[in-house]
Amino acid sequence: MSRDPRLVEPQRVEPDGQSGPPDPLRLCTFATVALLGWLLGPVAVVVFAAVGFAGYWRARRAGLLRSRCKLGDTRLVLVYLAALAAAGVVGIVLGWWVW
């Protein structure tokens, strides 16, 4: 008896609650961000830090006090992202000055 190719087996849930092998999407995302950072240098640092800062600023204003980020407190995350943006701006200025 042949199986109908249109039928799909139900997903099996593993004991740890995941279905099937984990998707390493975050690793692909990290590699893409690293590539953009390598290609664009300090400009990418400023852009990513500014986008992150804006996101955390909105989230903090909406009531988020703790982040899943290793820093924990959203105020620390905001300071960290502001410092990264400032370092990127310094890198841009020094890059143009040396060039």
XYZ file of N, CA, C and O in Angstrom:
396
model
N 0.836 -1.170 0.000
C 0.000 0.000 0.000
C 0.893 1.250 0.000
O 1.736 1.421 0.862
N 0.713 2.109 -0.971
C 1.551 3.306 -1.070
C 0.942 4.442 -0.255
O -0.267 4.511 -0.060
N 1.809 5.309 0.180
C 1.361 6.454 0.977
C 0.973 7.595 0.067
O 1.566 7.799 -0.983
N 0.000 8.344 0.476
C -0.452 9.513 -0.273
C 0.540 10.657 -0.028
O 0.738 11.083 1.114
N 1.205 11.193 -1.071
C 2.200 12.245 -0.878
C 1.584 13.560 -0.393
O 2.296 14.446 0.060
N 0.285 13.682 -0.486
C -0.361 14.918 -0.020
C -0.535 14.944 1.493
O -0.759 15.999 2.065
N -0.423 13.783 2.123
C -0.589 13.724 3.567
C 0.720 14.106 4.254
O 1.789 13.679 3.860
N 0.601 14.908 5.270
C 1.768 15.355 6.017
C 1.688 14.785 7.415
O 0.637 14.824 8.048
N 2.810 14.258 7.875
C 2.841 13.720 9.231
C 2.730 14.864 10.232
O 3.282 15.946 10.009
N 2.033 14.670 11.325
C 1.962 15.719 12.343
C 3.339 15.950 12.958
O 4.146 15.028 13.045
N 3.584 17.184 13.356
C 4.867 17.495 13.967
C 4.963 16.806 15.314
O 4.012 16.777 16.078
N 6.133 16.250 15.559
C 6.365 15.598 16.843
C 6.996 16.605 17.792
O 7.906 17.320 17.423
N 6.506 16.636 19.000
C 7.046 17.539 20.004
C 8.010 16.761 20.880
O 7.669 15.734 21.445
N 9.236 17.256 20.971
C 10.252 16.620 21.789
C 9.947 16.870 23.266
O 9.200 17.771 23.614
N 10.558 16.092 24.160
C 10.301 16.278 25.595
C 10.611 17.687 26.100
O 10.001 18.158 27.040
N 11.571 18.379 25.471
C 11.911 19.723 25.941
C 10.969 20.782 25.374
O 11.186 21.978 25.573
N 9.922 20.381 24.672
C 8.914 21.318 24.174
C 9.161 21.828 22.765
O 8.338 22.524 22.208
N 10.290 21.504 22.172
C 10.574 21.961 20.821
C 10.152 20.896 19.824
O 10.121 19.717 20.135
N 9.807 21.347 18.643
C 9.448 20.396 17.604
C 10.584 20.318 16.604
O 10.889 21.280 15.921
N 11.246 19.193 16.560
C 12.335 18.991 15.628
C 13.606 19.711 16.048
O 13.710 20.238 17.144
N 14.568 19.756 15.142
C 15.844 20.403 15.471
C 15.673 21.917 15.587
O 14.816 22.500 14.930
N 16.480 22.568 16.421
C 16.352 24.014 16.586
C 16.788 24.753 15.316
O 17.676 24.308 14.598
N 16.137 25.854 15.048
C 16.465 26.669 13.882
C 17.552 27.665 14.276
O 17.343 28.496 15.148
N 18.718 27.591 13.652
C 19.801 28.498 14.012
C 19.683 29.865 13.321
O 20.678 30.446 12.898
N 18.472 30.402 13.215
C 18.245 31.673 12.552
C 19.073 32.791 13.174
O 19.606 33.640 12.483
N 19.202 32.784 14.506
C 19.965 33.842 15.160
C 21.411 33.855 14.677
O 22.009 34.910 14.542
N 21.985 32.687 14.408
C 23.361 32.638 13.919
C 23.477 33.276 12.546
O 24.447 33.978 12.249
N 22.482 33.072 11.706
C 22.454 33.704 10.393
C 22.322 35.216 10.556
O 22.990 35.987 9.863
N 21.484 35.645 11.489
C 21.315 37.071 11.755
C 22.619 37.674 12.242
O 23.024 38.752 11.790
N 23.302 36.998 13.170
C 24.577 37.498 13.677
C 25.602 37.622 12.558
O 26.352 38.595 12.486
N 25.642 36.636 11.674
C 26.589 36.680 10.565
C 26.274 37.837 9.621
O 27.182 38.516 9.127
N 24.999 38.096 9.374
C 24.602 39.207 8.511
C 24.978 40.545 9.138
O 25.507 41.435 8.460
N 24.734 40.686 10.425
C 25.103 41.924 11.117
C 26.623 42.102 11.095
O 27.132 43.208 10.877
N 27.368 41.024 11.311
C 28.828 41.105 11.262
C 29.309 41.513 9.865
O 30.221 42.331 9.730
N 28.696 40.965 8.830
C 29.063 41.333 7.466
C 28.798 42.808 7.209
O 29.651 43.517 6.656
N 27.625 43.282 7.613
C 27.313 44.703 7.429
C 28.281 45.576 8.221
O 28.719 46.624 7.741
N 28.622 45.149 9.428
C 29.591 45.889 10.230
C 30.950 45.932 9.570
O 31.632 46.962 9.583
N 31.344 44.849 8.976
C 32.643 44.784 8.305
C 32.648 45.670 7.052
O 33.606 46.383 6.786
N 31.555 45.624 6.293
C 31.486 46.402 5.060
C 31.321 47.904 5.316
O 31.929 48.724 4.638
N 30.487 48.244 6.287
C 30.149 49.642 6.514
C 30.904 50.277 7.675
O 30.846 51.492 7.853
N 31.604 49.474 8.473
C 32.423 49.982 9.569
C 31.633 50.799 10.576
O 30.550 50.414 11.005
N 32.176 51.965 10.955
C 31.553 52.765 12.005
C 30.148 53.253 11.643
O 29.328 53.484 12.530
N 29.858 53.388 10.370
C 28.506 53.812 9.964
C 27.490 52.760 10.406
O 26.415 53.090 10.926
N 27.836 51.487 10.239
C 26.937 50.411 10.667
C 26.763 50.426 12.178
O 25.652 50.206 12.683
N 27.840 50.699 12.909
C 27.740 50.763 14.372
C 26.757 51.855 14.776
O 25.887 51.650 15.624
N 26.881 53.034 14.159
C 25.987 54.145 14.489
C 24.539 53.786 14.141
O 23.624 54.011 14.942
N 24.318 53.214 12.977
C 22.954 52.886 12.547
C 22.331 51.837 13.468
O 21.211 52.022 13.963
N 23.042 50.731 13.717
C 22.487 49.675 14.561
C 22.281 50.169 15.993
O 21.278 49.842 16.631
N 23.216 50.953 16.506
C 23.074 51.475 17.865
C 21.892 52.439 17.944
O 21.132 52.424 18.917
N 21.717 53.269 16.930
C 20.599 54.224 16.934
C 19.258 53.502 16.845
O 18.307 53.856 17.559
N 19.177 52.493 16.006
C 17.929 51.726 15.897
C 17.634 51.011 17.216
O 16.498 51.023 17.702
N 18.661 50.407 17.808
C 18.476 49.744 19.095
C 18.084 50.720 20.192
O 17.199 50.447 21.008
N 18.728 51.892 20.208
C 18.416 52.905 21.205
C 16.964 53.359 21.072
O 16.245 53.455 22.066
N 16.544 53.625 19.845
C 15.157 54.059 19.627
C 14.167 52.985 20.084
O 13.153 53.288 20.722
N 14.470 51.731 19.791
C 13.588 50.643 20.206
C 13.509 50.512 21.717
O 12.418 50.367 22.284
N 14.653 50.564 22.374
C 14.653 50.460 23.835
C 14.042 51.700 24.481
O 13.407 51.610 25.528
N 14.223 52.855 23.875
C 13.624 54.081 24.408
C 12.098 53.967 24.401
O 11.438 54.264 25.384
N 11.552 53.521 23.255
C 10.091 53.340 23.164
C 9.613 52.281 24.150
O 8.581 52.452 24.806
N 10.350 51.190 24.251
C 9.951 50.114 25.160
C 10.002 50.584 26.612
O 9.118 50.261 27.405
N 11.002 51.360 26.961
C 11.101 51.867 28.336
C 9.956 52.825 28.631
O 9.360 52.789 29.697
N 9.635 53.683 27.677
C 8.520 54.608 27.875
C 7.194 53.864 27.983
O 6.261 54.343 28.618
N 7.123 52.687 27.359
C 5.906 51.872 27.441
C 5.855 51.023 28.711
O 4.869 50.343 28.951
N 6.951 51.046 29.506
C 6.923 50.342 30.776
C 7.915 49.213 30.951
O 7.955 48.580 32.005
N 8.736 48.924 29.945
C 9.720 47.845 30.068
C 10.873 48.317 30.956
O 11.560 49.283 30.625
N 11.066 47.644 32.075
C 12.147 48.013 32.991
C 13.299 47.019 32.956
O 14.437 47.385 33.228
N 13.010 45.748 32.622
C 14.039 44.717 32.545
C 14.060 44.150 31.135
O 13.014 43.923 30.538
N 15.260 43.935 30.631
C 15.441 43.391 29.294
C 16.041 41.998 29.393
O 16.663 41.641 30.387
N 15.859 41.218 28.332
C 16.517 39.914 28.269
C 17.985 40.060 27.893
O 18.738 39.106 27.917
N 18.395 41.269 27.572
C 19.804 41.567 27.305
C 20.611 41.260 28.567
O 20.100 41.362 29.683
N 21.860 40.881 28.421
C 22.697 40.528 29.567
C 22.811 41.675 30.569
O 23.036 41.456 31.742
N 22.674 42.918 30.128
C 22.770 44.058 31.030
C 21.573 44.159 31.963
O 21.664 44.753 33.031
N 20.443 43.617 31.554
C 19.261 43.566 32.397
C 18.449 44.841 32.423
O 17.420 44.935 31.768
N 18.878 45.829 33.165
C 18.141 47.085 33.317
C 18.160 47.860 31.993
O 19.213 48.040 31.380
N 17.005 48.331 31.563
C 16.931 49.023 30.278
C 17.721 50.329 30.282
O 18.190 50.767 29.241
N 17.905 50.942 31.453
C 18.735 52.157 31.505
C 20.175 51.843 31.140
O 20.820 52.604 30.414
N 20.680 50.705 31.612
C 22.044 50.294 31.258
C 22.152 49.995 29.765
O 23.160 50.323 29.131
N 21.128 49.379 29.220
C 21.124 49.084 27.786
C 21.150 50.389 26.989
O 21.891 50.516 26.011
N 20.364 51.377 27.413
C 20.349 52.669 26.721
C 21.713 53.353 26.788
O 22.186 53.916 25.792
N 22.356 53.311 27.951
C 23.695 53.903 28.084
C 24.686 53.171 27.176
O 25.503 53.795 26.493
N 24.611 51.853 27.168
C 25.500 51.048 26.318
C 25.319 51.398 24.838
O 26.288 51.623 24.110
N 24.077 51.483 24.381
C 23.813 51.780 22.975
C 24.235 53.213 22.629
O 24.758 53.466 21.537
N 24.035 54.152 23.552
C 24.480 55.529 23.321
C 26.005 55.581 23.219
O 26.556 56.297 22.361
N 26.695 54.825 24.060
C 28.157 54.777 24.008
C 28.637 54.174 22.690
O 29.608 54.647 22.088
N 27.952 53.140 22.225
C 28.312 52.546 20.927
C 28.117 53.550 19.793
O 28.963 53.662 18.901
N 27.003 54.273 19.817
C 26.760 55.274 18.781
C 27.833 56.355 18.822
O 28.341 56.778 17.766
N 28.200 56.808 20.020
C 29.246 57.831 20.146
C 30.584 57.306 19.621
O 31.309 58.020 18.915
N 30.908 56.059 19.937
C 32.146 55.463 19.436
C 32.125 55.363 17.914
O 33.143 55.596 17.244
N 30.965 55.042 17.348
C 30.850 54.990 15.888
C 31.044 56.351 15.252
O 31.708 56.476 14.221
N 30.488 57.390 15.875
C 30.668 58.752 15.354
C 32.140 59.144 15.419
O 32.682 59.722 14.466
N 32.806 58.820 16.531
C 34.247 59.098 16.643
C 35.004 58.350 15.551
O 35.910 58.908 14.916
N 34.632 57.109 15.303
C 35.278 56.337 14.239
C 35.077 56.958 12.869
O 36.001 56.980 12.047
N 33.887 57.482 12.613
C 33.625 58.135 11.323
C 34.478 59.390 11.185
O 35.117 59.618 10.152
N 34.501 60.214 12.239
C 35.265 61.459 12.199
C 36.759 61.166 12.024
O 37.429 61.786 11.186
N 37.277 60.219 12.803
C 38.693 59.879 12.677
C 39.001 59.282 11.306
O 40.067 59.538 10.740
N 38.086 58.499 10.776
C 38.282 57.929 9.453
C 38.370 58.994 8.367
O 39.219 58.920 7.468
N 37.518 59.983 8.459
C 37.571 61.070 7.470
C 38.790 61.950 7.691
O 39.376 62.475 6.754
N 39.168 62.153 8.945
C 40.299 63.021 9.259
C 41.609 62.398 8.767
O 42.444 63.069 8.213
N 41.754 61.068 8.953
C 42.964 60.378 8.532
C 43.005 60.226 7.019
O 44.064 60.317 6.399
N 41.882 60.050 6.415
C 41.837 59.810 4.969
C 42.160 61.074 4.255
O 42.819 61.262 3.348
